[in-house]
Amino acid sequence: MTRQQVEPEQPIYWLGGGSNLLITGDLPGSVVRIATTGVRKVDHHGDQIVIEAAAGEPWHPFVLYCLKQGWYGLENLSLIPGTVGASPIQNIGAYGVEISDCFDSLRAWNYQTGEIETMTARDCRFSYRDSAFKQELAGLWVVLSVRFRLSTVPQPKTGYRELDEEIDRMGQASSPSPEVISAAVCAVRSRKLPNPEVLGNAGSFFKNPRVPIAQAQTLSERFPDMPCHANQDGVKLSAAWLIDQAGWKGFRSGDAGVHEQHALVLVNYGTASGAQLLALSKDIEASVAAKFGVQLEREPVCWPASPGF
Ligand code: NAP
């Protein structure tokens, strides 16, 4: 892409893979799908390697390509739908790893001013499934490419029950290789999460909520089976568990529903509109808030942005 100033009269919506998106109405402007490709090694010192990938590279094939080259660090993020360029937007994460763990920098284009900037992790302000691109920088910058700092030495990250059980089943529990971790993640995800190409969905519809320790303790007394994971930010709850306990798992209204295998995934069985799915999500939020006093936060991006949502 050349350095160029564009002053559109109507908004431009920049699309990656579209897998984290809910379209709730007509869009007043144009949609541009980013389809740039290319992966290259830009630095290699000892066992540290920096890889740059174009924004349009599909994410999962990129992870598999890195694995094949012996560049490790992304294996826990196998089978996440979407593109490389979308990965820093919501700081994608799974099974104890998130993009910010291996992020080096990115190049982004401000299509309104024409600037192209290199941004560091600090500029991106990564947090749990979030970054500055979903907050104060939303809609301003187009990610052109992303650099990842990977290792040529395997550093397996395990510790998630379902992942560990799968690795165990594969007979690899003692020292799983990055390839085994990737295969195990793919197996668990394929079992639990519906393929968006077969059954419309936007992956996890809600973030896993973080609550203060005191609130988690009160909830644990009332709901002793409630999964809790404490860390420096407080206590992380399982949104799927809360939604399941509120009675929504497998719910269906017309073609909008809650997946039977995973309560965190809202599905479109055919002709549900984005607005119907958004309305269902608001009902779920209200019912979880009423039962547990916990406010769920939506993960997918809405187009056009819906006031009040
Ligand atoms: P899960 O494994 O049933 O876990 C539910 C909750 O428990 C999540 O909040 C998870 O945290 C947390 N958790 C489980 N084991 C943990 C451990 N050993 N240490 C710390 N926290 C732990 O969740 P799931 O829905 O099946 O998803 C599996 C993984 O894929 C999760 O990491 C989830 O975040 C990730 N995922 C990400 C996306 C996305 O980026 N859009 C979509 C689908 C799933 P974390 O969420 O912090 O891991």
PDB file of N, CA and C in Angstrom, residues 59 73-78 80 91-102 128-129 155-158 160 163 181:
ATOM      1  N   TRP A  59      -4.878 -16.330  10.128  1.00  0.00           N
ATOM      2  CA  TRP A  59      -4.158 -16.587  11.376  1.00  0.00           C
ATOM      3  C   TRP A  59      -3.689 -18.042  11.533  1.00  0.00           C
ATOM      4  N   GLY A  73       5.956 -20.315  19.993  1.00  0.00           N
ATOM      5  CA  GLY A  73       5.365 -19.303  20.881  1.00  0.00           C
ATOM      6  C   GLY A  73       3.886 -19.082  20.607  1.00  0.00           C
ATOM      7  N   LEU A  74       3.453 -19.440  19.372  1.00  0.00           N
ATOM      8  CA  LEU A  74       2.055 -19.164  19.009  1.00  0.00           C
ATOM      9  C   LEU A  74       1.174 -20.409  19.068  1.00  0.00           C
ATOM     10  N   GLU A  75       1.761 -21.562  19.436  1.00  0.00           N
ATOM     11  CA  GLU A  75       1.036 -22.832  19.289  1.00  0.00           C
ATOM     12  C   GLU A  75      -0.270 -22.901  20.093  1.00  0.00           C
ATOM     13  N   ASN A  76      -0.311 -22.239  21.263  1.00  0.00           N
ATOM     14  CA  ASN A  76      -1.559 -22.268  22.051  1.00  0.00           C
ATOM     15  C   ASN A  76      -2.679 -21.493  21.359  1.00  0.00           C
ATOM     16  N   LEU A  77      -2.300 -20.682  20.366  1.00  0.00           N
ATOM     17  CA  LEU A  77      -3.290 -19.846  19.672  1.00  0.00           C
ATOM     18  C   LEU A  77      -3.737 -20.479  18.360  1.00  0.00           C
ATOM     19  N   SER A  78      -3.507 -21.793  18.230  1.00  0.00           N
ATOM     20  CA  SER A  78      -3.922 -22.520  17.025  1.00  0.00           C
ATOM     21  C   SER A  78      -5.437 -22.475  16.868  1.00  0.00           C
ATOM     22  N   ILE A  80      -7.547 -20.336  16.019  1.00  0.00           N
ATOM     23  CA  ILE A  80      -8.362 -19.117  16.211  1.00  0.00           C
ATOM     24  C   ILE A  80      -8.667 -18.571  14.818  1.00  0.00           C
ATOM     25  N   ASN A  91      -6.154  -8.408  21.034  1.00  0.00           N
ATOM     26  CA  ASN A  91      -5.147  -9.148  21.805  1.00  0.00           C
ATOM     27  C   ASN A  91      -5.605 -10.591  21.990  1.00  0.00           C
ATOM     28  N   ILE A  92      -5.773 -11.285  20.861  1.00  0.00           N
ATOM     29  CA  ILE A  92      -6.350 -12.643  20.921  1.00  0.00           C
ATOM     30  C   ILE A  92      -5.551 -13.510  21.895  1.00  0.00           C
ATOM     31  N   GLY A  93      -6.253 -14.396  22.549  1.00  0.00           N
ATOM     32  CA  GLY A  93      -5.594 -15.233  23.537  1.00  0.00           C
ATOM     33  C   GLY A  93      -6.336 -16.531  23.729  1.00  0.00           C
ATOM     34  N   ALA A  94      -5.606 -17.545  24.148  1.00  0.00           N
ATOM     35  CA  ALA A  94      -6.230 -18.821  24.486  1.00  0.00           C
ATOM     36  C   ALA A  94      -5.227 -19.685  25.237  1.00  0.00           C
ATOM     37  N   TYR A  95      -5.744 -20.447  26.193  1.00  0.00           N
ATOM     38  CA  TYR A  95      -4.958 -21.439  26.924  1.00  0.00           C
ATOM     39  C   TYR A  95      -3.657 -20.851  27.479  1.00  0.00           C
ATOM     40  N   GLY A  96      -3.797 -19.681  28.118  1.00  0.00           N
ATOM     41  CA  GLY A  96      -2.670 -19.117  28.867  1.00  0.00           C
ATOM     42  C   GLY A  96      -1.688 -18.300  28.048  1.00  0.00           C
ATOM     43  N   VAL A  97      -1.957 -18.105  26.752  1.00  0.00           N
ATOM     44  CA  VAL A  97      -1.056 -17.286  25.926  1.00  0.00           C
ATOM     45  C   VAL A  97      -1.902 -16.219  25.242  1.00  0.00           C
ATOM     46  N   GLU A  98      -1.378 -15.000  25.150  1.00  0.00           N
ATOM     47  CA  GLU A  98      -2.053 -13.991  24.333  1.00  0.00           C
ATOM     48  C   GLU A  98      -1.008 -13.289  23.475  1.00  0.00           C
ATOM     49  N   ILE A  99      -1.507 -12.640  22.421  1.00  0.00           N
ATOM     50  CA  ILE A  99      -0.605 -12.030  21.449  1.00  0.00           C
ATOM     51  C   ILE A  99       0.446 -11.151  22.103  1.00  0.00           C
ATOM     52  N   SER A 100       0.027 -10.411  23.136  1.00  0.00           N
ATOM     53  CA  SER A 100       0.965  -9.474  23.761  1.00  0.00           C
ATOM     54  C   SER A 100       2.192 -10.194  24.321  1.00  0.00           C
ATOM     55  N   ASP A 101       2.109 -11.522  24.588  1.00  0.00           N
ATOM     56  CA  ASP A 101       3.266 -12.271  25.103  1.00  0.00           C
ATOM     57  C   ASP A 101       4.375 -12.371  24.058  1.00  0.00           C
ATOM     58  N   CYS A 102       4.023 -12.398  22.779  1.00  0.00           N
ATOM     59  CA  CYS A 102       5.066 -12.559  21.748  1.00  0.00           C
ATOM     60  C   CYS A 102       5.039 -11.422  20.730  1.00  0.00           C
ATOM     61  N   TYR A 128      -6.638  -7.612  28.683  1.00  0.00           N
ATOM     62  CA  TYR A 128      -7.346  -8.868  28.433  1.00  0.00           C
ATOM     63  C   TYR A 128      -8.337  -8.722  27.272  1.00  0.00           C
ATOM     64  N   ARG A 129      -8.026  -9.375  26.134  1.00  0.00           N
ATOM     65  CA  ARG A 129      -8.859  -9.349  24.909  1.00  0.00           C
ATOM     66  C   ARG A 129      -9.186  -7.917  24.480  1.00  0.00           C
ATOM     67  N   GLN A 155       9.027 -23.668  24.312  1.00  0.00           N
ATOM     68  CA  GLN A 155       8.739 -23.282  25.707  1.00  0.00           C
ATOM     69  C   GLN A 155       7.276 -23.591  25.966  1.00  0.00           C
ATOM     70  N   PRO A 156       6.964 -24.879  26.114  1.00  0.00           N
ATOM     71  CA  PRO A 156       5.554 -25.272  26.197  1.00  0.00           C
ATOM     72  C   PRO A 156       4.828 -24.624  27.363  1.00  0.00           C
ATOM     73  N   LYS A 157       3.597 -24.150  27.066  1.00  0.00           N
ATOM     74  CA  LYS A 157       2.762 -23.570  28.135  1.00  0.00           C
ATOM     75  C   LYS A 157       1.530 -24.449  28.260  1.00  0.00           C
ATOM     76  N   THR A 158       1.418 -25.105  29.400  1.00  0.00           N
ATOM     77  CA  THR A 158       0.248 -25.945  29.663  1.00  0.00           C
ATOM     78  C   THR A 158      -0.390 -25.433  30.959  1.00  0.00           C
ATOM     79  N   TYR A 160      -3.987 -25.604  31.482  1.00  0.00           N
ATOM     80  CA  TYR A 160      -5.438 -25.501  31.337  1.00  0.00           C
ATOM     81  C   TYR A 160      -5.998 -26.920  31.319  1.00  0.00           C
ATOM     82  N   LEU A 163      -6.886 -28.723  28.035  1.00  0.00           N
ATOM     83  CA  LEU A 163      -5.699 -28.891  27.185  1.00  0.00           C
ATOM     84  C   LEU A 163      -4.820 -30.007  27.748  1.00  0.00           C
ATOM     85  N   ILE A 181       1.111 -29.579  21.388  1.00  0.00           N
ATOM     86  CA  ILE A 181       0.222 -28.573  21.994  1.00  0.00           C
ATOM     87  C   ILE A 181      -0.739 -28.035  20.936  1.00  0.00           C
TER      88      ILE A 181
END
